Short mmCIF file of C-alpha atoms in Angstrom, two decimals:
data_model
loop_
_atom_site.label_atom_id
_atom_site.label_comp_id
_atom_site.label_asym_id
_atom_site.label_seq_id
_atom_site.Cartn_x
_atom_site.Cartn_y
_atom_site.Cartn_z
CA MET A 1 0.00 0.00 0.00
CA ARG A 2 1.29 3.45 -0.96
CA GLU A 3 1.35 6.34 1.52
CA LEU A 4 1.96 10.06 1.23
CA ALA A 5 4.76 11.52 3.33
CA ALA A 6 6.26 14.99 3.59
CA ALA A 7 10.04 14.80 3.45
CA PRO A 8 12.55 17.66 3.45
CA GLN A 9 14.59 17.87 0.29
CA VAL A 10 17.52 20.10 -0.71
CA VAL A 11 17.06 21.70 -4.14
CA HIS A 12 20.29 22.84 -5.84
CA THR A 13 20.15 25.41 -8.63
CA LEU A 14 22.51 27.35 -10.89
CA THR A 15 21.28 30.76 -12.12
CA VAL A 16 23.02 32.44 -15.07
CA LEU A 17 23.83 36.03 -14.11
CA SER A 18 25.49 37.21 -17.37
CA GLY A 19 25.75 36.28 -21.05
CA PRO A 20 23.14 35.36 -23.69
CA ASP A 21 21.46 32.87 -21.30
CA ARG A 22 21.14 35.41 -18.51
CA GLY A 23 18.18 34.59 -16.27
CA SER A 24 18.16 30.86 -17.05
CA VAL A 25 17.87 28.64 -13.99
CA TYR A 26 19.18 25.05 -13.99
CA LYS A 27 17.98 22.58 -11.35
CA LEU A 28 20.79 20.24 -10.30
CA ILE A 29 19.80 16.66 -9.56
CA SER A 30 22.27 14.23 -8.00
CA GLY A 31 24.98 13.06 -10.34
CA ARG A 32 27.75 14.47 -12.54
CA ILE A 33 27.02 17.74 -14.40
CA THR A 34 29.44 19.13 -16.99
CA ILE A 35 29.66 22.80 -17.94
CA GLY A 36 31.33 24.14 -21.11
CA ARG A 37 31.03 25.52 -24.61
CA GLY A 38 30.64 22.12 -26.34
CA ALA A 39 27.17 20.87 -27.24
CA GLU A 40 27.81 17.58 -25.41
CA ASN A 41 27.82 19.34 -21.99
CA THR A 42 24.94 19.20 -19.56
CA ILE A 43 25.01 23.00 -19.29
CA VAL A 44 26.12 24.70 -22.51
CA ILE A 45 27.53 28.24 -22.25
CA HIS A 46 26.75 30.03 -25.54
CA ASP A 47 28.76 32.74 -27.28
CA ASP A 48 31.52 33.08 -24.68
CA PRO A 49 34.90 32.53 -26.42
CA LYS A 50 36.73 32.37 -23.07
CA VAL A 51 34.81 29.26 -22.02
CA SER A 52 36.57 25.97 -22.78
CA ARG A 53 34.83 23.14 -24.58
CA GLN A 54 34.73 21.22 -21.24
CA HIS A 55 35.31 23.80 -18.54
CA ALA A 56 34.00 22.50 -15.20
CA LEU A 57 32.48 19.43 -13.53
CA VAL A 58 29.84 19.65 -10.79
CA VAL A 59 29.19 16.58 -8.64
CA VAL A 60 26.00 16.59 -6.57
CA GLY A 61 26.25 14.16 -3.66
CA PRO A 62 23.85 13.24 -0.88
CA SER A 63 25.12 15.93 1.48
CA SER A 64 27.39 18.26 -0.55
CA VAL A 65 28.08 19.71 -3.99
CA HIS A 66 31.63 19.99 -5.38
CA ILE A 67 32.95 21.75 -8.49
CA THR A 68 36.22 20.94 -10.31
CA ASP A 69 38.23 22.77 -12.98
CA SER A 70 38.21 20.48 -16.05
CA THR A 71 40.66 22.63 -18.04
CA GLY A 72 43.68 22.10 -15.75
CA ARG A 73 44.72 25.71 -16.43
CA ASP A 74 43.32 27.54 -13.39
CA ARG A 75 40.36 28.93 -15.37
CA LEU A 76 37.69 28.32 -12.73
CA ILE A 77 36.91 31.16 -10.30
CA VAL A 78 34.66 30.72 -7.26
CA ASN A 79 33.87 33.78 -5.15
CA ASN A 80 36.59 35.78 -6.94
CA GLN A 81 39.29 33.17 -6.17
CA VAL A 82 40.91 30.68 -8.54
CA ALA A 83 39.82 27.17 -7.58
CA LYS A 84 40.97 23.79 -8.85
CA ALA A 85 38.26 22.06 -6.84
CA CYS A 86 36.05 23.15 -3.97
CA GLU A 87 32.77 22.55 -2.19
CA LEU A 88 30.00 24.93 -3.17
CA GLN A 89 28.08 26.81 -0.51
CA SER A 90 24.71 28.41 -1.14
CA GLY A 91 25.20 31.87 -2.64
CA ALA A 92 28.56 31.05 -4.23
CA ILE A 93 29.38 32.97 -7.45
CA ILE A 94 31.03 30.83 -10.12
CA GLN A 95 32.83 32.54 -13.02
CA ILE A 96 33.54 30.57 -16.18
CA GLY A 97 35.14 32.77 -18.87
CA ASP A 98 33.10 35.97 -18.82
CA THR A 99 29.95 34.15 -17.69
CA LYS A 100 28.87 34.21 -14.03
CA LEU A 101 26.52 31.76 -12.33
CA MET A 102 25.09 31.72 -8.80
CA PHE A 103 24.79 28.45 -6.86
CA LYS A 104 21.90 28.12 -4.39
CA ALA A 105 20.80 25.34 -2.07
CA ALA A 106 17.26 25.56 -0.68
CA ILE A 107 15.41 23.16 1.59
CA THR A 108 11.81 22.37 0.65
CA ASN A 109 9.20 19.92 1.88
CA VAL A 110 8.17 17.55 -0.90
CA VAL A 111 5.16 15.26 -0.65
CA GLN A 112 6.27 11.83 -1.84
CA GLU A 113 4.54 8.58 -2.42
CA THR A 114 6.09 5.79 -0.39
CA SER A 115 5.92 2.26 -1.61
CA PRO A 116 7.91 -0.89 -1.06
CA GLU A 117 9.47 -0.49 -4.48
CA ALA A 118 10.61 3.11 -5.17
CA PRO A 119 11.04 3.84 -8.92
CA HIS A 120 14.54 4.48 -10.22
CA GLN A 121 15.26 8.10 -11.29
CA ASP A 122 17.91 9.02 -13.82
CA ASN A 123 20.29 11.90 -13.14
CA LEU A 124 18.64 14.88 -14.86
CA LEU A 125 19.31 18.58 -15.29
CA ARG A 126 16.27 20.58 -16.23
CA PRO A 127 16.64 24.27 -17.15
CA GLN A 128 13.90 26.52 -15.84
CA PHE A 129 13.41 29.69 -17.85
CA PRO A 130 11.63 32.81 -16.60
CA LYS A 131 8.14 33.32 -17.93
CA THR A 132 8.26 35.49 -21.05
CA LYS A 133 5.85 38.05 -22.42
CA ALA A 134 5.00 35.68 -25.26
CA GLN A 135 3.54 33.19 -22.70
CA GLY A 136 1.52 35.95 -21.12
CA ASN A 137 0.09 36.94 -24.52
CA ARG A 138 -1.30 33.52 -25.37
CA PRO A 139 -4.99 34.61 -24.92
CA LEU A 140 -4.40 37.49 -27.37
CA PHE A 141 -2.73 35.09 -29.84
CA TYR A 142 -5.67 32.67 -29.72
CA THR A 143 -8.12 35.55 -30.19
CA ILE A 144 -6.29 36.79 -33.32
CA PHE A 145 -5.93 33.24 -34.66
CA GLY A 146 -9.66 32.57 -34.20
CA THR A 147 -10.60 35.84 -35.93
CA VAL A 148 -8.40 35.07 -38.94
CA LEU A 149 -9.82 31.53 -39.15
CA LEU A 150 -13.41 32.83 -39.14
CA LEU A 151 -12.51 35.35 -41.87
CA ILE A 152 -11.04 32.58 -44.08
CA ILE A 153 -14.18 30.44 -43.59
CA TRP A 154 -16.43 33.38 -44.51
CA MET A 155 -14.41 34.16 -47.67
CA ALA A 156 -14.58 30.52 -48.72
CA SER A 157 -18.36 30.51 -48.28
CA GLN A 158 -18.68 33.61 -50.47
CA LYS A 159 -16.58 32.16 -53.31
CA GLY A 160 -18.62 31.43 -56.42
CA LYS A 161 -21.61 33.51 -55.37
CA ARG A 162 -22.76 36.02 -57.94
CA PRO A 163 -23.71 39.43 -56.67
CA ASP A 164 -27.32 40.36 -57.00
CA PRO A 165 -27.56 43.18 -59.61
CA THR A 166 -30.41 44.79 -57.69
CA ALA A 167 -28.17 44.98 -54.64
CA ILE A 168 -25.69 47.13 -56.59
CA ASP A 169 -28.03 49.39 -58.52
CA GLY A 170 -31.61 49.49 -59.67
CA ASP A 171 -32.62 49.50 -63.35
CA THR A 172 -33.49 53.19 -63.21
CA GLN A 173 -30.09 54.14 -61.84
CA ILE A 174 -28.32 51.96 -64.44
CA GLN A 175 -30.16 53.64 -67.31
CA SER A 176 -29.37 57.05 -65.85
CA THR A 177 -25.67 56.22 -65.65
CA ILE A 178 -25.64 55.02 -69.26
CA LYS A 179 -27.30 58.24 -70.46
CA THR A 180 -24.82 60.38 -68.52
CA ASP A 181 -21.82 58.57 -70.03
CA GLN A 182 -23.33 58.76 -73.53
CA LYS A 183 -23.83 62.52 -73.15
CA ILE A 184 -20.14 62.91 -72.25
CA VAL A 185 -19.15 61.05 -75.42
CA ASN A 186 -21.54 63.13 -77.57
CA ASP A 187 -20.29 66.42 -76.12
CA ILE A 188 -16.66 65.53 -76.82
CA GLU A 189 -17.49 64.45 -80.38
CA ALA A 190 -19.44 67.67 -80.99
CA GLU A 191 -16.51 69.75 -79.79
CA ARG A 192 -14.17 67.88 -82.10
CA MET A 193 -16.52 68.42 -85.04
CA LYS A 194 -16.84 72.09 -84.22
CA ASN A 195 -13.08 72.54 -84.38
CA GLY A 196 -12.72 70.25 -87.38
CA MET A 197 -10.56 67.85 -85.36
CA ASN A 198 -12.33 64.78 -86.74
CA THR A 199 -11.47 65.55 -90.37
CA ARG A 200 -8.75 64.02 -92.50
CA GLN A 201 -7.33 67.52 -93.15
CA TYR A 202 -6.84 68.08 -89.43
CA GLN A 203 -5.00 64.78 -89.01
CA GLU A 204 -2.67 65.59 -91.94
CA ALA A 205 -2.09 69.12 -90.63
CA ASP A 206 -1.20 67.69 -87.22
CA ARG A 207 1.27 65.31 -88.89
CA GLN A 208 2.89 68.26 -90.71
CA PHE A 209 3.25 70.13 -87.42
CA ILE A 210 4.98 67.17 -85.74
CA GLN A 211 7.34 66.80 -88.71
CA GLY A 212 8.09 70.55 -88.73
CA PHE A 213 8.80 70.53 -84.99
CA ARG A 214 11.34 67.71 -85.39
CA GLU A 215 13.05 69.56 -88.27
CA TYR A 216 13.16 72.73 -86.19
CA GLU A 217 14.90 70.91 -83.33
CA LYS A 218 17.52 69.57 -85.77
CA GLY A 219 18.25 73.06 -87.11
CA GLN A 220 16.75 72.27 -90.53
CA TYR A 221 14.89 75.56 -90.62
CA SER A 222 14.14 75.62 -94.36
CA GLN A 223 12.38 72.23 -94.20
CA ALA A 224 10.61 73.23 -90.97
CA ILE A 225 9.23 76.36 -92.69
CA SER A 226 7.76 74.22 -95.46
CA SER A 227 6.11 71.83 -92.95
CA PHE A 228 4.57 74.61 -90.84
CA GLU A 229 3.25 76.37 -93.97
CA ALA A 230 1.69 73.09 -95.11
CA CYS A 231 0.05 72.71 -91.66
CA MET A 232 -1.58 76.15 -91.94
CA THR A 233 -2.72 75.51 -95.50
CA LEU A 234 -4.33 72.15 -94.68
CA PHE A 235 -6.14 73.50 -91.61
CA PRO A 236 -6.73 77.23 -92.02
CA ASN A 237 -9.05 77.57 -88.99
CA GLN A 238 -7.28 80.41 -87.20
CA GLN A 239 -9.32 79.84 -84.03
CA ALA A 240 -8.02 76.30 -83.56
CA PRO A 241 -5.04 75.69 -81.26
CA LEU A 242 -3.26 73.67 -83.96
CA TYR A 243 -3.22 76.62 -86.38
CA GLY A 244 -1.77 78.86 -83.66
CA ARG A 245 1.03 76.39 -82.91
CA CYS A 246 1.95 76.07 -86.59
CA TYR A 247 1.98 79.87 -87.02
CA ASN A 248 4.18 80.48 -83.97
CA TYR A 249 6.77 77.89 -84.98
CA LEU A 250 6.73 79.20 -88.55
CA GLN A 251 7.76 82.62 -87.25
CA LEU A 252 10.52 81.08 -85.11
CA SER A 253 11.80 79.00 -88.01
CA GLN A 254 11.91 82.00 -90.38
CA THR A 255 13.82 84.06 -87.79
CA GLN A 256 16.36 81.28 -87.24
CA PHE A 257 16.65 80.78 -91.01
CA GLN A 258 17.46 84.44 -91.66
CA GLU A 259 19.99 84.53 -88.83
CA LEU A 260 21.72 81.45 -90.26
CA ILE A 261 21.93 83.04 -93.72
CA GLN A 262 23.43 86.21 -92.26
CA TYR A 263 25.96 84.12 -90.31
CA GLU A 264 27.07 82.25 -93.45
CA LEU A 265 27.34 85.52 -95.45
CA GLN A 266 29.49 87.06 -92.73
CA LEU A 267 31.61 83.91 -92.54
CA GLY A 268 32.16 83.94 -96.33
CA ALA A 269 33.28 87.57 -96.21
CA GLU A 270 35.76 86.88 -93.38
CA TYR A 271 37.24 83.89 -95.22
CA LYS A 272 37.66 85.99 -98.38
CA ALA A 273 39.44 88.72 -96.43
CA GLN A 274 41.75 86.15 -94.82
CA GLY A 275 42.56 84.52 -98.16
CA GLN A 276 40.88 81.24 -97.17
CA TYR A 277 39.19 80.89 -100.54
CA ASN A 278 38.11 77.28 -100.26
CA ALA A 279 36.27 78.00 -97.02
CA CYS A 280 34.90 81.20 -98.58
CA VAL A 281 33.45 79.25 -101.51
CA ALA A 282 31.83 76.71 -99.13
CA ALA A 283 30.17 79.42 -97.00
CA TYR A 284 28.64 81.24 -99.97
CA ARG A 285 27.55 77.97 -101.51
CA ASN A 286 25.64 77.15 -98.29
CA VAL A 287 23.76 80.43 -98.57
CA MET A 288 22.82 79.77 -102.22
CA PHE A 289 21.58 76.28 -101.29
CA MET A 290 19.43 77.55 -98.40
CA VAL A 291 17.88 80.30 -100.52
CA ASN A 292 16.97 77.82 -103.26
CA GLN A 293 15.33 75.59 -100.64
CA ASN A 294 13.00 78.37 -99.55
CA VAL A 295 10.88 79.92 -102.30
CA ASP A 296 10.03 82.87 -100.07
CA SER A 297 13.65 83.93 -99.65
CA ASP A 298 14.85 87.25 -101.06
CA GLN A 299 16.57 86.64 -104.42
CA LYS A 300 18.85 89.59 -103.73
CA ILE A 301 20.51 87.44 -101.06
CA PHE A 302 21.04 84.71 -103.62
CA SER A 303 22.66 87.22 -106.02
CA LEU A 304 24.92 88.51 -103.22
CA ALA A 305 26.01 84.99 -102.29
CA ARG A 306 26.59 84.12 -105.97
CA ALA A 307 28.85 87.11 -106.48
CA GLY A 308 30.92 86.30 -103.39
CA HIS A 309 31.14 82.67 -104.44
CA ASP A 310 32.46 83.57 -107.92
CA ALA A 311 34.95 86.08 -106.50
CA CYS A 312 36.47 83.50 -104.12
CA ILE A 313 36.81 81.06 -107.01
CA ALA A 314 38.59 83.66 -109.15
CA LEU A 315 40.91 84.73 -106.34
CA GLY A 316 41.77 81.17 -105.51
CA GLY A 317 42.32 80.17 -109.14
CA GLN A 318 39.63 77.48 -108.91
CA ASP A 319 37.22 76.26 -111.56
CA ASP A 320 33.62 75.98 -110.42
#
């Protein structure tokens, strides 16, 4: 027959005071307990390079606890003194590398079952960790998990269901929306027709403007003038924005064209004065070419460039 009896028992513990495992508490049960950096130890000291692979041995006996330096190099410190081997008293501070542990021995009354055959107990070392915030937040975790689960079930139940059209909009509202959108389309089309933007002439005029703009950017002012004039001829509506753009760039192109002609004339004259007749001929020839490209150019400029061209040829002894 088994009976319950209260028996005093000494509980030995090691508490980590520093290092990554700070706060961990290890309960020491009778037997041999190894401490070190290696994974094979009973108590593993993490991330402390000064701790040996097998640093210390703790032996828990019936009436006392002893600790021994396993390194053989005086690397075990107990209560600030180097110790090869010593008996541990409750409250002792053990330093292994840079890690400190506190040894405690406490007497507690344990209710035990007594029987003729007491079960055998292996030598165990069980770490006891302080309760973390994560353990205290378990009710909140389960609440969030349950909410997410219910949401997934609801979404799965809605899959495949077609929305009721009447729930979105009534027939009257749908027809009203269609009429509103159609009116927007009609108003835009009417505005385009009013400005002639839906005609083939407008599209061709717009193409001429784009081409003229590209020629203007390249400095091909004579060609740009022709394109902008074509744009205005194809779409002569002076109230339309396109006509205004073509007119403005035509004026800019003509101004740049005249300035370029004057530059080449001046360049030809300077080359002639310096006796650089080949360069003189090239400059005047550029002017003659540009004037021929633009029918609106003053023919007096062509005659001036022709005379300078012929003079440079004669002075340089060249044949045209």
